[in-house]
Structures are given as C-alpha cells and as structure tokens.
PDB file of C-alpha atoms in Angstrom:
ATOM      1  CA  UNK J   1     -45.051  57.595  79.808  1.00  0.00           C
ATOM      2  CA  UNK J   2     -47.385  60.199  81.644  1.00  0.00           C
ATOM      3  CA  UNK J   3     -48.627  62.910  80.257  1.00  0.00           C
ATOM      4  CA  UNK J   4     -48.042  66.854  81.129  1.00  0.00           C
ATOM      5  CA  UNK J   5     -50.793  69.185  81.930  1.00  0.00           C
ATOM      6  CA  UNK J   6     -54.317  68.446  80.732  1.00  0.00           C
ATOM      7  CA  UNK J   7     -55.016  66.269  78.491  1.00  0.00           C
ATOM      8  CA  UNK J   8     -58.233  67.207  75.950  1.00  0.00           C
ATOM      9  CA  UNK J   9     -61.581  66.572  77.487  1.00  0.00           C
ATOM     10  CA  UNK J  10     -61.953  67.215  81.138  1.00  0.00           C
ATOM     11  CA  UNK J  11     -64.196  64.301  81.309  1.00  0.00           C
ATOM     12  CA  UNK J  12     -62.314  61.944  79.422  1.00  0.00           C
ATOM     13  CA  UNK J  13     -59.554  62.445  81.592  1.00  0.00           C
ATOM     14  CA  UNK J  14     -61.536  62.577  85.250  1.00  0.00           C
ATOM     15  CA  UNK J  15     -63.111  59.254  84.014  1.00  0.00           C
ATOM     16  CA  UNK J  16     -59.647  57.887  83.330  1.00  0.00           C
ATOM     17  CA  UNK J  17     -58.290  59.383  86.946  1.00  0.00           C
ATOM     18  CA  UNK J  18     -61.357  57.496  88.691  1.00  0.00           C
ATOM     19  CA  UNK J  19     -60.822  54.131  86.819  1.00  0.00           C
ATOM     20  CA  UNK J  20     -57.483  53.714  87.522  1.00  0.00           C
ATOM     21  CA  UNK J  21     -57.947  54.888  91.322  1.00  0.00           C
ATOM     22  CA  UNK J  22     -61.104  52.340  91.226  1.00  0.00           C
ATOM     23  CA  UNK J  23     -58.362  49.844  90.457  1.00  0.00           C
ATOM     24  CA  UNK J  24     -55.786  50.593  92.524  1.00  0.00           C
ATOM     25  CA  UNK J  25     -57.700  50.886  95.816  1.00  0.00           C
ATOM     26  CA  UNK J  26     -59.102  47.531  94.897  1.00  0.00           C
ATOM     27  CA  UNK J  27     -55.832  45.513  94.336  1.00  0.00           C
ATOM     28  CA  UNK J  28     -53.885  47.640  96.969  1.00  0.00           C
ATOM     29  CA  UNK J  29     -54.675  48.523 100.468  1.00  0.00           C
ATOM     30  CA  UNK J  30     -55.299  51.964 101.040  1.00  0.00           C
ATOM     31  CA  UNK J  31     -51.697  53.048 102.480  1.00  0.00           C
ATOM     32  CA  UNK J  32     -50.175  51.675  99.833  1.00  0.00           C
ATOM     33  CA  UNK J  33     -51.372  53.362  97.225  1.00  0.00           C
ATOM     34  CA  UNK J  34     -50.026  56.407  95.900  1.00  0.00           C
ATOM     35  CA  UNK J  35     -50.989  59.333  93.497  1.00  0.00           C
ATOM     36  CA  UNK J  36     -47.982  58.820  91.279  1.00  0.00           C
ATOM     37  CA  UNK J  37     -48.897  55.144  90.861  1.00  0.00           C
ATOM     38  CA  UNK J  38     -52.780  56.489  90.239  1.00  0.00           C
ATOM     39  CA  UNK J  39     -51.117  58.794  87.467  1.00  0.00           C
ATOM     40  CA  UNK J  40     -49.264  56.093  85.671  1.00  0.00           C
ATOM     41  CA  UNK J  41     -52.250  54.102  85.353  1.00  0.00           C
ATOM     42  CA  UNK J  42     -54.548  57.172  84.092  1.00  0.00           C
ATOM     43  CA  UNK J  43     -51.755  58.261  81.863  1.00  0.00           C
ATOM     44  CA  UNK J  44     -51.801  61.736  83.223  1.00  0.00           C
ATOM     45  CA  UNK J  45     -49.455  63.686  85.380  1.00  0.00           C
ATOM     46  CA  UNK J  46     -49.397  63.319  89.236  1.00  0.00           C
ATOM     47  CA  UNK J  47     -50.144  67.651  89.526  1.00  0.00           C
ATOM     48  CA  UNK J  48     -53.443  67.255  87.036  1.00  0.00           C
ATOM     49  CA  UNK J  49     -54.957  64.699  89.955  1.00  0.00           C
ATOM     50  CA  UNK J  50     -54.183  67.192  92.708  1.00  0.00           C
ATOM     51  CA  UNK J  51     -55.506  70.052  90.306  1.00  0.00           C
ATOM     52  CA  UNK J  52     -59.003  67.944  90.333  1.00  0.00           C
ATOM     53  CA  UNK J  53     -58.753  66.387  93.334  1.00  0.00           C
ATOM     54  CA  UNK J  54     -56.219  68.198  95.767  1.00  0.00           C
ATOM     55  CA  UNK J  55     -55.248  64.833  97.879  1.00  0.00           C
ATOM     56  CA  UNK J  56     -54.793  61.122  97.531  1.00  0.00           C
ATOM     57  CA  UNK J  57     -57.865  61.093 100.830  1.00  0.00           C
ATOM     58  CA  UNK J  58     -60.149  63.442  98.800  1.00  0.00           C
ATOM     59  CA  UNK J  59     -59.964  60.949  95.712  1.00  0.00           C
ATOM     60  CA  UNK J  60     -60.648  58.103  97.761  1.00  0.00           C
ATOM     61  CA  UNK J  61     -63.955  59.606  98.894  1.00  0.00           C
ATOM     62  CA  UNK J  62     -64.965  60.699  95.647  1.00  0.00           C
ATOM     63  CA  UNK J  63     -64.230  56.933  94.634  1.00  0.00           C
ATOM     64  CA  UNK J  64     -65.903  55.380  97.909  1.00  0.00           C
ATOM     65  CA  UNK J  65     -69.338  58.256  96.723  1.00  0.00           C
ATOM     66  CA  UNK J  66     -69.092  57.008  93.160  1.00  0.00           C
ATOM     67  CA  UNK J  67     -69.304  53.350  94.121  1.00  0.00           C
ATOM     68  CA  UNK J  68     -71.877  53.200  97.055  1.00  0.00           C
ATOM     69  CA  UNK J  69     -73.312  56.950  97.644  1.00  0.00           C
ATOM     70  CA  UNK J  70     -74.148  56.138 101.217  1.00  0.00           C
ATOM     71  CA  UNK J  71     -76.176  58.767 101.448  1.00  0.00           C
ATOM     72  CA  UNK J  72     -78.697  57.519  98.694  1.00  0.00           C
ATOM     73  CA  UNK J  73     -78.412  53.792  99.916  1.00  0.00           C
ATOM     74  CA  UNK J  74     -79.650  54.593 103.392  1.00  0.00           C
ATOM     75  CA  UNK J  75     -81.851  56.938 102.469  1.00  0.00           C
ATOM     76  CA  UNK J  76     -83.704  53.834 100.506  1.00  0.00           C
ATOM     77  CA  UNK J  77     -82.937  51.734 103.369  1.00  0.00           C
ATOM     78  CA  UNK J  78     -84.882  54.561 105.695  1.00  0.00           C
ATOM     79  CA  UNK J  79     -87.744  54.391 103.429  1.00  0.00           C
ATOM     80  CA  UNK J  80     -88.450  58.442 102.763  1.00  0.00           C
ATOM     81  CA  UNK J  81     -88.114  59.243 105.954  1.00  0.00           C
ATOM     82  CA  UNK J  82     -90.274  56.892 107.882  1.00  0.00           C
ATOM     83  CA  UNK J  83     -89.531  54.924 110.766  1.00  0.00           C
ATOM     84  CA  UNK J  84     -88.735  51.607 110.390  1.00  0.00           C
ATOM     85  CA  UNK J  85     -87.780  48.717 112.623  1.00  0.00           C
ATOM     86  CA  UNK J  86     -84.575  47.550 113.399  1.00  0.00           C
ATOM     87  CA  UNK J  87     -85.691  43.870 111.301  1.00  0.00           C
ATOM     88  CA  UNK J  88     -86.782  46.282 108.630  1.00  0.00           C
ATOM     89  CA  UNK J  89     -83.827  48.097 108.172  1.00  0.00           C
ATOM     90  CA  UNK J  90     -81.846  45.563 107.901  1.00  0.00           C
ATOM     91  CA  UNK J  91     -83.930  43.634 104.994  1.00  0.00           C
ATOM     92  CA  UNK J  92     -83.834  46.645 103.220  1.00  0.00           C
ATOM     93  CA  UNK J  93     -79.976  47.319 103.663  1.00  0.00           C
ATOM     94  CA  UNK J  94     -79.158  43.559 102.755  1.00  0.00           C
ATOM     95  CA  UNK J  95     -81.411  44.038  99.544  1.00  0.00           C
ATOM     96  CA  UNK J  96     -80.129  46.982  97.944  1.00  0.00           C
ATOM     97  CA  UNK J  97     -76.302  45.706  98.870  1.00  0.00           C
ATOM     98  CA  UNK J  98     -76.866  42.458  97.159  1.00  0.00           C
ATOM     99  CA  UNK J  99     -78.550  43.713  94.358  1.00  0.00           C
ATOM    100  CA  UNK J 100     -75.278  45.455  92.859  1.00  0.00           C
ATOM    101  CA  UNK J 101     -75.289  48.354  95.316  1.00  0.00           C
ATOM    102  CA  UNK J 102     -72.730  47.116  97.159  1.00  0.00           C
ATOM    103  CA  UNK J 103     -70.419  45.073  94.748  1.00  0.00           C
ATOM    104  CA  UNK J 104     -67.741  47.468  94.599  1.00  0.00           C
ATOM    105  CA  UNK J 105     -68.058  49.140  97.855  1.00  0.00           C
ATOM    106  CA  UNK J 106     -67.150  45.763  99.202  1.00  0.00           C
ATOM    107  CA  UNK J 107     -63.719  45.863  97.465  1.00  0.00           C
ATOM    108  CA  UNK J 108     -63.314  49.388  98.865  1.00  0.00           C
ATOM    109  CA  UNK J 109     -63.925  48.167 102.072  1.00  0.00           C
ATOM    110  CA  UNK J 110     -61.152  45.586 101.982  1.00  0.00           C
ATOM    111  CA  UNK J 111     -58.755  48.244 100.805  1.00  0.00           C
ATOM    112  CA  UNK J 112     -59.731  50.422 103.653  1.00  0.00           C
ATOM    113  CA  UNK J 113     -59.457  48.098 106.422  1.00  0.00           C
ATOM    114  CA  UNK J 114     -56.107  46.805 105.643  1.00  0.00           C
ATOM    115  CA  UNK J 115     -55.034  50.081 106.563  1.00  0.00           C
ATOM    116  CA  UNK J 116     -55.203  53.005 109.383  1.00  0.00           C
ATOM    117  CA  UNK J 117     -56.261  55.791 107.217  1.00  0.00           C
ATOM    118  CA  UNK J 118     -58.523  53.842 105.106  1.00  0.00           C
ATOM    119  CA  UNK J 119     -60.799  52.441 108.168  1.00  0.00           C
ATOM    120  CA  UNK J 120     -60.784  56.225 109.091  1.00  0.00           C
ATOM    121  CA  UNK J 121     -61.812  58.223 105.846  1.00  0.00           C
ATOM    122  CA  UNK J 122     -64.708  55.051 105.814  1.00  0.00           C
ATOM    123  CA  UNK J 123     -65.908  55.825 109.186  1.00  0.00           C
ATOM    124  CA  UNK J 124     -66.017  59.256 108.493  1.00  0.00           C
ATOM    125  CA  UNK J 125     -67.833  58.737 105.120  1.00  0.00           C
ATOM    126  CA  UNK J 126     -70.680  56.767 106.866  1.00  0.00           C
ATOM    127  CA  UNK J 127     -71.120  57.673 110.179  1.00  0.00           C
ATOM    128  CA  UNK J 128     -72.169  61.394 109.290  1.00  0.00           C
ATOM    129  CA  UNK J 129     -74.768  59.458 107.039  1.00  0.00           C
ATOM    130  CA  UNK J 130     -76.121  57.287 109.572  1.00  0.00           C
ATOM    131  CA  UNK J 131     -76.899  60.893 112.482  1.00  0.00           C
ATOM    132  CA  UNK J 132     -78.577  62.411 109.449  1.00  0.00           C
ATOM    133  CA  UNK J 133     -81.028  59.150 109.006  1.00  0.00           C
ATOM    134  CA  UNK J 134     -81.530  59.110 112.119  1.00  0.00           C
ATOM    135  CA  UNK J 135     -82.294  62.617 112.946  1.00  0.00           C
ATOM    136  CA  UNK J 136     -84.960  62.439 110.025  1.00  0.00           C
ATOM    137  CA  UNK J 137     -86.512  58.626 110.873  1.00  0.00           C
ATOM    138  CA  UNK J 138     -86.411  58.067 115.171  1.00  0.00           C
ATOM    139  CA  UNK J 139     -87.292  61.382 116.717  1.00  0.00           C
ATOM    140  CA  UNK J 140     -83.949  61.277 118.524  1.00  0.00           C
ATOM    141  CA  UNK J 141     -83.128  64.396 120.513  1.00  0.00           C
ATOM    142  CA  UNK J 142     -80.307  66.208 118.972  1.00  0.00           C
ATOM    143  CA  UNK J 143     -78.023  65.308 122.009  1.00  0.00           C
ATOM    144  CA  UNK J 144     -79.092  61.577 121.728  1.00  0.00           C
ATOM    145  CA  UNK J 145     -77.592  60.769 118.089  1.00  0.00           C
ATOM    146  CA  UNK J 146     -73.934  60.715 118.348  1.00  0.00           C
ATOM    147  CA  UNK J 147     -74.203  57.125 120.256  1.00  0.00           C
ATOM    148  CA  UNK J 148     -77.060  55.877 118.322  1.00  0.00           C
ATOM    149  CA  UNK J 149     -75.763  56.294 114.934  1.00  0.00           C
ATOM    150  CA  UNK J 150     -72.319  55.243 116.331  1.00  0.00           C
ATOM    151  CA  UNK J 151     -73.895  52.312 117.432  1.00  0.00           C
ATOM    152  CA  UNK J 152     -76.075  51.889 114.165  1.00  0.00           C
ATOM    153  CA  UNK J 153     -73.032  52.726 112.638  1.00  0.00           C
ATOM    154  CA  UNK J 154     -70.743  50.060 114.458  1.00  0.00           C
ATOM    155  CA  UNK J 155     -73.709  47.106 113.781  1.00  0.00           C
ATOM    156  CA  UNK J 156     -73.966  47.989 109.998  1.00  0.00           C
ATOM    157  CA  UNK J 157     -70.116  47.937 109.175  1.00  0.00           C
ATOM    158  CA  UNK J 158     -69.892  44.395 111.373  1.00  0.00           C
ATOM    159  CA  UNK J 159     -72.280  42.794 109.453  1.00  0.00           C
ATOM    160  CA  UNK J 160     -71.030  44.086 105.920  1.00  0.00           C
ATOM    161  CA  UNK J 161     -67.567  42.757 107.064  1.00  0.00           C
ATOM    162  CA  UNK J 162     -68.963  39.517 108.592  1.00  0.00           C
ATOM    163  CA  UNK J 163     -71.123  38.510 105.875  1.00  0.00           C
ATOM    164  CA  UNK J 164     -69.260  39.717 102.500  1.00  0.00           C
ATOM    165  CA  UNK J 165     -65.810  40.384 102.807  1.00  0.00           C
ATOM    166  CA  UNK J 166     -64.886  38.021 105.660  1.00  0.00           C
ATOM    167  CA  UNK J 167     -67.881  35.056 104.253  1.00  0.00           C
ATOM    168  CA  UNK J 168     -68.332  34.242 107.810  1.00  0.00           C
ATOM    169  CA  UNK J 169     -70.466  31.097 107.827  1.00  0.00           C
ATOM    170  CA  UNK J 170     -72.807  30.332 108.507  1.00  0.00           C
ATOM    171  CA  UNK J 171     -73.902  33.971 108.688  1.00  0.00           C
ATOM    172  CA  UNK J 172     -72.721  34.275 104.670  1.00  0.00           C
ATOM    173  CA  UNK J 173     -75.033  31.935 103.745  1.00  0.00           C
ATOM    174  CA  UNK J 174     -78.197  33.262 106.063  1.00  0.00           C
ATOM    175  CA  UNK J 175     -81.034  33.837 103.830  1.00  0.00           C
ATOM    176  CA  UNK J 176     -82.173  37.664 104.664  1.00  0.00           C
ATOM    177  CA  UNK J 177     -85.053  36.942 107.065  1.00  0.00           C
ATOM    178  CA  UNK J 178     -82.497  35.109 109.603  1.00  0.00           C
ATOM    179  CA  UNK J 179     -80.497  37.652 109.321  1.00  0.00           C
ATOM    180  CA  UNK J 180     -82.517  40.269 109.835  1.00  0.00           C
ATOM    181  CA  UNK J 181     -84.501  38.529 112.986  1.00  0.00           C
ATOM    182  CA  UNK J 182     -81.091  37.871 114.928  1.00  0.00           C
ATOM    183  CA  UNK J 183     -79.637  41.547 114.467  1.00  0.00           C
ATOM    184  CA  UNK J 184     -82.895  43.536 114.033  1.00  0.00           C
ATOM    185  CA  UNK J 185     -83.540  43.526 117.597  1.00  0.00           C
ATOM    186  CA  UNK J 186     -79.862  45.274 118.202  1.00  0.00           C
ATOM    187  CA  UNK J 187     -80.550  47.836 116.040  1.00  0.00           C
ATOM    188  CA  UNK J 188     -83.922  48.322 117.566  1.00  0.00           C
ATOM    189  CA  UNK J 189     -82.319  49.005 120.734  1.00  0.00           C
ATOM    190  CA  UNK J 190     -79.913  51.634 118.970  1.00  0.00           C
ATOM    191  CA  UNK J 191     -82.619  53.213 117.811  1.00  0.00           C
ATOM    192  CA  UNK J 192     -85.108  54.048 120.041  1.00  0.00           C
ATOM    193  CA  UNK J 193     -83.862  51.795 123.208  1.00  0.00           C
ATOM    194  CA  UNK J 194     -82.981  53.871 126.300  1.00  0.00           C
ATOM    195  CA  UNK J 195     -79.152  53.826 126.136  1.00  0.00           C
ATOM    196  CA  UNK J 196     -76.451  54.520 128.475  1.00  0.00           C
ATOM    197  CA  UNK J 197     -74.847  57.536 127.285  1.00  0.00           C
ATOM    198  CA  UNK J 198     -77.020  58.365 124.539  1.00  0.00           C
ATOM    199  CA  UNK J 199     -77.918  61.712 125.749  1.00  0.00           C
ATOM    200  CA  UNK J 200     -74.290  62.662 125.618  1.00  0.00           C
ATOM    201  CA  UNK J 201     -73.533  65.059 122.667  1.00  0.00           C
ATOM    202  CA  UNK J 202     -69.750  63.586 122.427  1.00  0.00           C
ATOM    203  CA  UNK J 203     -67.105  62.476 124.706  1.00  0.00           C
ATOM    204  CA  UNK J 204     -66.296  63.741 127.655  1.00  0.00           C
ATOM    205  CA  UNK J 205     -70.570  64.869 127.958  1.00  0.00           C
ATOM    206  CA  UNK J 206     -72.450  64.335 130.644  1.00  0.00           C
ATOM    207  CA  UNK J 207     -76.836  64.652 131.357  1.00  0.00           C
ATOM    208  CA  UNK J 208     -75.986  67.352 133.389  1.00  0.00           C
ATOM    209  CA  UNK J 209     -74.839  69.204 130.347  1.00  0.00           C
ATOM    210  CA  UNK J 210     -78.215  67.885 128.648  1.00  0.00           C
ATOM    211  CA  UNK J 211     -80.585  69.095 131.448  1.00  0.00           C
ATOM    212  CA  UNK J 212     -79.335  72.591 131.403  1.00  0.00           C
TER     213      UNK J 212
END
C-alpha cells in the first residue's frame, strides 16, 4: 500500500520516484503511463510526485535529462565549441551513444514514440539543444537556425531510430566510418549549406522580414 505524505529522506524518496518512473516509461509507452501507477511502484502517494514534480510531462523530462542530458552529449559531440564537419559530428555522436550514453535514452525513445505526447516532450527536449550548438559552432545568423537545427535535429533522431531501436540492417551493423561518410555530407549541408528557407525565423517568415 502507498504511503501518505513524505516519507523520511527527500532523497531517498526522489530516487525511489525516478526509478520507478525509469521503469515504467521503459515497459509502457508514454500515454499509458500514469502518476498513480508511478506512485505504486515508488511506494509513495500520487500528491508527493506532483509536490516534487508538478506533472506526469515534467517527470518525464527530468527522467529523459537524467538518462541522456542532451545538452552535455552534444556539447561533447560539438567539441567545445568548435566547428566540426558534418562526418565529424556524427563519429562523435555515434561514440558517446554507444559507449553507455545512450543505453537508456534508447528505451525512452521507444516509450516516446509509441505515443503523441511522448514524440512531442522529445522533440522539444532536443531540438532547443541542437539551435544552441549551433548558434555556438556554425556562425549561423540568428534568423538562419530554426531550419538548420530542425534539420540537424530531424537527421539525428532518424538515425538513432534507424540504427538502435528499429536495428535497421544493414545500417545497424555499419561500422562508424560508413556511417558517418553516407550521412555526414547531409548534415554538412544543414549546417553551413545554403538552404531554402533557412533565413526564415519560423513559419509563416519570409527574407523580406530578414532584409529589413
């Protein structure tokens, strides 16, 4: 049976909150998981999650940060700030994933996309990540990053789904180099390519908006 109110040691019981949401996002999809079923598991009461957390969304990203902080991981991938080439980046983002980085951010990633508001709290987790690289790493103009780091975005995501949760072969079993030769050259072109629409600062912008 749950427990009432807090429970002795705030970080005893946070640590049990985020194991037992670790689980359930990871043997449910997203939707289906609840806080009440979260509580059960942690042995706490549903209200002493929303005391720490407020929402079942909020706890999800504090789950997805815990498990792959995509901020730190593509920082590393960016290399301090420095540009890098599209073949570079993606050596360096296939290394620190399969190194342990991205273990469990793979099973989060199944959980999310098996539902509508997963695939959109994950989107919204990364792609802020990506315009902040790239700001720091290209020399994009402000008004020319909300395509290229939806596009950097978009290319990263495929090839994490491709590659370890789907196993496509024989793109699962690529050794890094041929991977990173057949989609470096995208990203290349994402990242410093002249793009349609990549002066645009969102939808519905236009270069007239930019040249004023």
């Amino acid at each position: 049976m749950a427990r009432t109110g807090r429970r002795p040691g705030e970080s005893t019981t946070l640590a049990a909150i985020l194991t037992a949401a670790r689980h359930a996002f990871s043997v449910r999809a997203y939707d289906a998981v609840t806080i009440r079923w979260i509580a059960a598991a942690a042995g706490v009461d549903p209200a002493l999650i929303h005391y720490h957390f407020g929402t079942k969304e909020r706890l999800f990203r504090a789950i997805v940060q815990e498990a792959l902080p995509p901020a730190d991981l593509l920082a590393r991938a960016f290399a301090d700030g420095r540009v890098v080439s599209g073949e570079e980046l993606v050596r360096r983002f296939l290394v620190l994933w399969e190194r342990g980085d991205g273990a469990a951010a793979g099973t989060l990633l199944r959980s999310a996309m098996t539902g509508e508001s997963g695939a959109r709290l994950a989107g919204e987790i990364v792609l802020p990540v990506v315009t902040d690289a790239l700001s720091r790493t290209t020399g994009t103009p402000p008004l020319g990053l909300p395509m290229r780091a939806a596009l950097v975005a978009a290319q990263i995501c495929g090839l994490v789904v491709a590659r370890y949760v789907l196993e496509l072969q024989p793109l699962a079993g690529a050794s890094h180099e041929e991977v990173a030769v057949a989609v470096g050259p995208a990203l290349q072109w994402y990242l410093t390519g002249d793009l349609p629409g990549a002066g645009r600062s969102g939808c519905g912008g236009d270069r007239r908006q930019e040249e004023d």
